[in-house]
């Protein structure tokens, strides 16, 4: 299996699921130094970096992330709750080698607030998608999806928790296959 670099912005529960599933992780990079997932990865002896575009600009920031991923031997990049848009240049350098998990059944509800939008629409089924990252937001080829029910009385938080459990099962399975291609 190819070595995977994981980009996070916060909690990192999907990153933890990927590590716990035995995926070879060469680097965990966060755009926020206070991301709780960073300490978790560091505790497990995984190389980590915290870099922010603040002060240096997006191009320099992404160049450093790119260099760190290559130095760590990563051949695939997995976004796991990474809340920044990657530039076209970065996506081009890693063409067809970046994947993302998104908390909706794409092509429904690209972007943010997916659970509130699913509830407002009266959907009875929600879920998550793993897809290839392209220049267009949440629009690359689908690699896998998992469905969960929307239950009466659900709010965005209860639905998010149910979808997150499905994410933790879906992402490792799909990424293992993708990184073994
Ligand atoms: C997950 O639900 C993930 O699907 C979502 O953020 C959460 C991160 O949780 N990602 C996006 O919305 C990407 N646009 P985690 O940090 O615990 O993995």
PDB file of C-alpha atoms and ligand atoms in Angstrom:
ATOM      1  CA  UNK A   1       0.000   0.000   0.000  1.00  0.00           C
ATOM      2  CA  UNK A   2       1.224   3.513  -0.747  1.00  0.00           C
ATOM      3  CA  UNK A   3       2.165   5.794   2.140  1.00  0.00           C
ATOM      4  CA  UNK A   4      -0.575   8.308   2.905  1.00  0.00           C
ATOM      5  CA  UNK A   5      -0.283  11.887   4.144  1.00  0.00           C
ATOM      6  CA  UNK A   6      -3.329  13.154   6.031  1.00  0.00           C
ATOM      7  CA  UNK A   7      -4.400  16.802   6.176  1.00  0.00           C
ATOM      8  CA  UNK A   8      -6.616  17.820   9.095  1.00  0.00           C
ATOM      9  CA  UNK A   9      -7.959  21.029  10.606  1.00  0.00           C
ATOM     10  CA  UNK A  10      -9.399  19.895  13.922  1.00  0.00           C
ATOM     11  CA  UNK A  11     -10.710  16.925  15.866  1.00  0.00           C
ATOM     12  CA  UNK A  12      -9.221  14.361  13.511  1.00  0.00           C
ATOM     13  CA  UNK A  13     -11.533  11.439  14.243  1.00  0.00           C
ATOM     14  CA  UNK A  14     -11.384  10.273  10.623  1.00  0.00           C
ATOM     15  CA  UNK A  15      -7.580  10.475  10.713  1.00  0.00           C
ATOM     16  CA  UNK A  16      -7.674   8.303  13.856  1.00  0.00           C
ATOM     17  CA  UNK A  17      -9.894   5.761  12.087  1.00  0.00           C
ATOM     18  CA  UNK A  18      -7.431   5.618   9.178  1.00  0.00           C
ATOM     19  CA  UNK A  19      -4.435   5.126  11.482  1.00  0.00           C
ATOM     20  CA  UNK A  20      -6.278   2.539  13.597  1.00  0.00           C
ATOM     21  CA  UNK A  21      -7.177   0.624  10.422  1.00  0.00           C
ATOM     22  CA  UNK A  22      -3.467   0.098   9.737  1.00  0.00           C
ATOM     23  CA  UNK A  23      -3.089   2.448   6.797  1.00  0.00           C
ATOM     24  CA  UNK A  24       0.583   3.473   6.467  1.00  0.00           C
ATOM     25  CA  UNK A  25       0.550   7.171   7.417  1.00  0.00           C
ATOM     26  CA  UNK A  26       3.760   9.084   6.711  1.00  0.00           C
ATOM     27  CA  UNK A  27       2.641  12.496   7.899  1.00  0.00           C
ATOM     28  CA  UNK A  28      -0.274  14.248   9.563  1.00  0.00           C
ATOM     29  CA  UNK A  29      -0.354  17.938   8.654  1.00  0.00           C
ATOM     30  CA  UNK A  30      -2.674  20.501  10.185  1.00  0.00           C
ATOM     31  CA  UNK A  31      -3.316  24.086   9.178  1.00  0.00           C
ATOM     32  CA  UNK A  32      -4.128  24.756  12.839  1.00  0.00           C
ATOM     33  CA  UNK A  33      -1.463  24.146  15.484  1.00  0.00           C
ATOM     34  CA  UNK A  34      -4.158  23.585  18.132  1.00  0.00           C
ATOM     35  CA  UNK A  35      -5.898  20.793  16.196  1.00  0.00           C
ATOM     36  CA  UNK A  36      -6.582  18.027  18.775  1.00  0.00           C
ATOM     37  CA  UNK A  37      -5.789  15.375  16.170  1.00  0.00           C
ATOM     38  CA  UNK A  38      -2.158  16.514  15.979  1.00  0.00           C
ATOM     39  CA  UNK A  39      -1.314  15.564  19.557  1.00  0.00           C
ATOM     40  CA  UNK A  40      -3.013  12.198  19.096  1.00  0.00           C
ATOM     41  CA  UNK A  41      -0.891  11.422  16.033  1.00  0.00           C
ATOM     42  CA  UNK A  42       2.306  12.662  17.695  1.00  0.00           C
ATOM     43  CA  UNK A  43       1.636  10.399  20.691  1.00  0.00           C
ATOM     44  CA  UNK A  44       1.600   7.461  18.293  1.00  0.00           C
ATOM     45  CA  UNK A  45       4.975   8.343  16.822  1.00  0.00           C
ATOM     46  CA  UNK A  46       3.566   9.666  13.541  1.00  0.00           C
ATOM     47  CA  UNK A  47       5.390  12.623  11.984  1.00  0.00           C
ATOM     48  CA  UNK A  48       3.303  15.786  12.273  1.00  0.00           C
ATOM     49  CA  UNK A  49       3.537  19.367  11.109  1.00  0.00           C
ATOM     50  CA  UNK A  50       1.423  22.390  11.874  1.00  0.00           C
ATOM     51  CA  UNK A  51       1.619  25.081   9.228  1.00  0.00           C
ATOM     52  CA  UNK A  52      -0.624  28.039   8.581  1.00  0.00           C
ATOM     53  CA  UNK A  53      -0.897  30.296   5.551  1.00  0.00           C
ATOM     54  CA  UNK A  54      -1.161  33.223   7.952  1.00  0.00           C
ATOM     55  CA  UNK A  55       1.726  35.587   7.358  1.00  0.00           C
ATOM     56  CA  UNK A  56       3.291  33.643   4.488  1.00  0.00           C
ATOM     57  CA  UNK A  57       0.398  33.370   2.017  1.00  0.00           C
ATOM     58  CA  UNK A  58      -1.313  30.408   0.453  1.00  0.00           C
ATOM     59  CA  UNK A  59       1.322  29.598  -2.197  1.00  0.00           C
ATOM     60  CA  UNK A  60       4.211  29.434   0.268  1.00  0.00           C
ATOM     61  CA  UNK A  61       2.082  27.506   2.753  1.00  0.00           C
ATOM     62  CA  UNK A  62       1.101  24.902   0.177  1.00  0.00           C
ATOM     63  CA  UNK A  63       4.687  24.631  -1.089  1.00  0.00           C
ATOM     64  CA  UNK A  64       5.772  23.733   2.453  1.00  0.00           C
ATOM     65  CA  UNK A  65       2.990  21.186   2.846  1.00  0.00           C
ATOM     66  CA  UNK A  66       3.906  19.697  -0.539  1.00  0.00           C
ATOM     67  CA  UNK A  67       7.591  19.462   0.399  1.00  0.00           C
ATOM     68  CA  UNK A  68       6.810  17.881   3.771  1.00  0.00           C
ATOM     69  CA  UNK A  69       4.534  15.278   2.177  1.00  0.00           C
ATOM     70  CA  UNK A  70       7.202  14.323  -0.368  1.00  0.00           C
ATOM     71  CA  UNK A  71       9.938  14.250   2.264  1.00  0.00           C
ATOM     72  CA  UNK A  72       7.798  11.859   4.315  1.00  0.00           C
ATOM     73  CA  UNK A  73       7.441   9.567   1.296  1.00  0.00           C
ATOM     74  CA  UNK A  74       3.716  10.153   0.860  1.00  0.00           C
ATOM     75  CA  UNK A  75       2.228   9.188  -2.484  1.00  0.00           C
ATOM     76  CA  UNK A  76      -1.428   9.730  -1.621  1.00  0.00           C
ATOM     77  CA  UNK A  77      -3.020  12.640   0.271  1.00  0.00           C
ATOM     78  CA  UNK A  78      -6.154  12.066   2.344  1.00  0.00           C
ATOM     79  CA  UNK A  79      -8.174  15.078   3.489  1.00  0.00           C
ATOM     80  CA  UNK A  80      -9.843  14.337   6.812  1.00  0.00           C
ATOM     81  CA  UNK A  81     -11.827  17.302   8.061  1.00  0.00           C
ATOM     82  CA  UNK A  82      -9.420  19.650   6.286  1.00  0.00           C
ATOM     83  CA  UNK A  83     -11.401  22.855   5.985  1.00  0.00           C
ATOM     84  CA  UNK A  84      -9.325  24.814   3.459  1.00  0.00           C
ATOM     85  CA  UNK A  85      -9.625  24.856  -0.304  1.00  0.00           C
ATOM     86  CA  UNK A  86      -6.503  23.580  -2.028  1.00  0.00           C
ATOM     87  CA  UNK A  87      -5.247  25.684  -4.918  1.00  0.00           C
ATOM     88  CA  UNK A  88      -5.457  24.483  -8.515  1.00  0.00           C
ATOM     89  CA  UNK A  89      -1.641  24.302  -8.514  1.00  0.00           C
ATOM     90  CA  UNK A  90      -1.552  21.943  -5.523  1.00  0.00           C
ATOM     91  CA  UNK A  91      -4.341  19.776  -6.938  1.00  0.00           C
ATOM     92  CA  UNK A  92      -2.437  19.638 -10.238  1.00  0.00           C
ATOM     93  CA  UNK A  93       0.779  18.511  -8.555  1.00  0.00           C
ATOM     94  CA  UNK A  94      -1.123  15.675  -6.853  1.00  0.00           C
ATOM     95  CA  UNK A  95      -3.508  14.933  -9.711  1.00  0.00           C
ATOM     96  CA  UNK A  96      -5.714  11.882  -8.953  1.00  0.00           C
ATOM     97  CA  UNK A  97      -3.800  11.265  -5.723  1.00  0.00           C
ATOM     98  CA  UNK A  98      -5.874  13.382  -3.297  1.00  0.00           C
ATOM     99  CA  UNK A  99      -9.044  11.991  -1.743  1.00  0.00           C
ATOM    100  CA  UNK A 100     -11.565  13.598   0.591  1.00  0.00           C
ATOM    101  CA  UNK A 101     -14.394  12.501   2.853  1.00  0.00           C
ATOM    102  CA  UNK A 102     -17.479  14.665   2.713  1.00  0.00           C
ATOM    103  CA  UNK A 103     -20.479  14.404   5.057  1.00  0.00           C
ATOM    104  CA  UNK A 104     -23.255  14.094   2.472  1.00  0.00           C
ATOM    105  CA  UNK A 105     -24.386  11.843  -0.316  1.00  0.00           C
ATOM    106  CA  UNK A 106     -22.713  13.773  -3.125  1.00  0.00           C
ATOM    107  CA  UNK A 107     -23.659  15.317  -5.497  1.00  0.00           C
ATOM    108  CA  UNK A 108     -26.123  16.544  -2.869  1.00  0.00           C
ATOM    109  CA  UNK A 109     -24.970  19.234  -0.449  1.00  0.00           C
ATOM    110  CA  UNK A 110     -21.498  20.210  -1.545  1.00  0.00           C
ATOM    111  CA  UNK A 111     -19.785  22.650   0.815  1.00  0.00           C
ATOM    112  CA  UNK A 112     -20.775  23.338   4.407  1.00  0.00           C
ATOM    113  CA  UNK A 113     -23.778  22.728   6.708  1.00  0.00           C
ATOM    114  CA  UNK A 114     -24.638  19.465   4.986  1.00  0.00           C
ATOM    115  CA  UNK A 115     -26.671  17.982   7.842  1.00  0.00           C
ATOM    116  CA  UNK A 116     -28.845  21.056   8.407  1.00  0.00           C
ATOM    117  CA  UNK A 117     -29.525  21.205   4.682  1.00  0.00           C
ATOM    118  CA  UNK A 118     -30.473  17.507   4.516  1.00  0.00           C
ATOM    119  CA  UNK A 119     -32.888  17.947   7.440  1.00  0.00           C
ATOM    120  CA  UNK A 120     -34.382  21.147   5.989  1.00  0.00           C
ATOM    121  CA  UNK A 121     -34.983  19.342   2.702  1.00  0.00           C
ATOM    122  CA  UNK A 122     -36.909  16.587   4.495  1.00  0.00           C
ATOM    123  CA  UNK A 123     -34.467  13.881   3.399  1.00  0.00           C
ATOM    124  CA  UNK A 124     -35.014  10.484   5.023  1.00  0.00           C
ATOM    125  CA  UNK A 125     -31.585   9.194   4.043  1.00  0.00           C
ATOM    126  CA  UNK A 126     -28.249  10.949   4.584  1.00  0.00           C
ATOM    127  CA  UNK A 127     -24.661   9.738   4.496  1.00  0.00           C
ATOM    128  CA  UNK A 128     -21.102  10.376   3.464  1.00  0.00           C
ATOM    129  CA  UNK A 129     -18.957  10.171   0.340  1.00  0.00           C
ATOM    130  CA  UNK A 130     -15.301   9.586  -0.424  1.00  0.00           C
ATOM    131  CA  UNK A 131     -14.192  11.207  -3.668  1.00  0.00           C
ATOM    132  CA  UNK A 132     -11.159  12.202  -5.662  1.00  0.00           C
ATOM    133  CA  UNK A 133     -10.260  15.876  -5.186  1.00  0.00           C
ATOM    134  CA  UNK A 134     -10.297  18.063  -8.279  1.00  0.00           C
ATOM    135  CA  UNK A 135     -10.222  21.825  -8.773  1.00  0.00           C
ATOM    136  CA  UNK A 136     -13.995  21.949  -8.387  1.00  0.00           C
ATOM    137  CA  UNK A 137     -15.304  21.736  -4.797  1.00  0.00           C
ATOM    138  CA  UNK A 138     -16.606  18.279  -3.773  1.00  0.00           C
ATOM    139  CA  UNK A 139     -17.094  17.290  -7.412  1.00  0.00           C
ATOM    140  CA  UNK A 140     -14.412  14.673  -8.217  1.00  0.00           C
ATOM    141  CA  UNK A 141     -15.082  11.022  -9.024  1.00  0.00           C
ATOM    142  CA  UNK A 142     -16.894   9.133  -6.274  1.00  0.00           C
ATOM    143  CA  UNK A 143     -14.962   6.241  -4.737  1.00  0.00           C
ATOM    144  CA  UNK A 144     -17.558   5.115  -2.203  1.00  0.00           C
ATOM    145  CA  UNK A 145     -20.620   6.179  -0.217  1.00  0.00           C
ATOM    146  CA  UNK A 146     -22.416   5.026   2.920  1.00  0.00           C
ATOM    147  CA  UNK A 147     -26.018   5.794   3.855  1.00  0.00           C
ATOM    148  CA  UNK A 148     -27.626   6.324   7.256  1.00  0.00           C
ATOM    149  CA  UNK A 149     -31.264   7.071   8.082  1.00  0.00           C
ATOM    150  CA  UNK A 150     -32.446  10.530   9.072  1.00  0.00           C
ATOM    151  CA  UNK A 151     -34.622   9.821  12.112  1.00  0.00           C
ATOM    152  CA  UNK A 152     -37.630  11.803  13.345  1.00  0.00           C
ATOM    153  CA  UNK A 153     -36.434  14.439  15.796  1.00  0.00           C
ATOM    154  CA  UNK A 154     -32.919  14.568  14.337  1.00  0.00           C
ATOM    155  CA  UNK A 155     -31.087  17.867  14.500  1.00  0.00           C
ATOM    156  CA  UNK A 156     -27.812  18.615  12.729  1.00  0.00           C
ATOM    157  CA  UNK A 157     -25.781  17.313  15.696  1.00  0.00           C
ATOM    158  CA  UNK A 158     -27.513  13.946  16.104  1.00  0.00           C
ATOM    159  CA  UNK A 159     -27.432  13.383  12.354  1.00  0.00           C
ATOM    160  CA  UNK A 160     -23.760  14.417  12.187  1.00  0.00           C
ATOM    161  CA  UNK A 161     -22.884  11.882  14.892  1.00  0.00           C
ATOM    162  CA  UNK A 162     -24.638   9.084  12.991  1.00  0.00           C
ATOM    163  CA  UNK A 163     -22.962  10.062   9.715  1.00  0.00           C
ATOM    164  CA  UNK A 164     -19.570  10.324  11.438  1.00  0.00           C
ATOM    165  CA  UNK A 165     -19.794   6.687  12.567  1.00  0.00           C
ATOM    166  CA  UNK A 166     -20.430   5.725   8.958  1.00  0.00           C
ATOM    167  CA  UNK A 167     -17.449   7.867   7.872  1.00  0.00           C
ATOM    168  CA  UNK A 168     -15.162   5.949  10.222  1.00  0.00           C
ATOM    169  CA  UNK A 169     -16.173   2.671   8.569  1.00  0.00           C
ATOM    170  CA  UNK A 170     -16.232   3.929   4.968  1.00  0.00           C
ATOM    171  CA  UNK A 171     -13.018   5.957   4.759  1.00  0.00           C
ATOM    172  CA  UNK A 172     -10.524   3.247   5.822  1.00  0.00           C
ATOM    173  CA  UNK A 173     -12.125   0.699   3.499  1.00  0.00           C
ATOM    174  CA  UNK A 174     -12.105   3.007   0.470  1.00  0.00           C
ATOM    175  CA  UNK A 175      -8.674   4.492   1.143  1.00  0.00           C
ATOM    176  CA  UNK A 176      -7.055   1.070   1.551  1.00  0.00           C
ATOM    177  CA  UNK A 177      -8.317   0.130  -1.868  1.00  0.00           C
ATOM    178  CA  UNK A 178      -7.303   3.480  -3.408  1.00  0.00           C
ATOM    179  CA  UNK A 179      -3.795   3.386  -1.933  1.00  0.00           C
ATOM    180  CA  UNK A 180      -3.306  -0.183  -3.154  1.00  0.00           C
ATOM    181  CA  UNK A 181      -3.964   0.672  -6.813  1.00  0.00           C
TER     182      UNK A 181
HETATM  183  C1  LIG B   1     -16.200  15.069   9.126  1.00  0.00           C
HETATM  184  O1  LIG B   1     -17.588  14.904   9.302  1.00  0.00           O
HETATM  185  C2  LIG B   1     -15.871  15.286   7.674  1.00  0.00           C
HETATM  186  O2  LIG B   1     -16.687  14.559   6.792  1.00  0.00           O
HETATM  187  C3  LIG B   1     -16.140  16.759   7.529  1.00  0.00           C
HETATM  188  O3  LIG B   1     -15.670  17.332   8.724  1.00  0.00           O
HETATM  189  C4  LIG B   1     -15.728  16.367   9.766  1.00  0.00           C
HETATM  190  C5  LIG B   1     -14.351  16.236  10.347  1.00  0.00           C
HETATM  191  O4  LIG B   1     -14.351  15.422  11.496  1.00  0.00           O
HETATM  192  N1  LIG B   1     -15.473  17.291   6.387  1.00  0.00           N
HETATM  193  C6  LIG B   1     -15.932  18.312   5.689  1.00  0.00           C
HETATM  194  O5  LIG B   1     -16.956  18.912   5.950  1.00  0.00           O
HETATM  195  C7  LIG B   1     -15.081  18.686   4.505  1.00  0.00           C
HETATM  196  N2  LIG B   1     -15.679  19.716   3.742  1.00  0.00           N
HETATM  197  P1  LIG B   1     -13.005  14.818  12.053  1.00  0.00           P
HETATM  198  O6  LIG B   1     -12.000  15.980  12.185  1.00  0.00           O
HETATM  199  O7  LIG B   1     -13.362  14.270  13.392  1.00  0.00           O
HETATM  200  O8  LIG B   1     -12.530  13.776  11.091  1.00  0.00           O
END
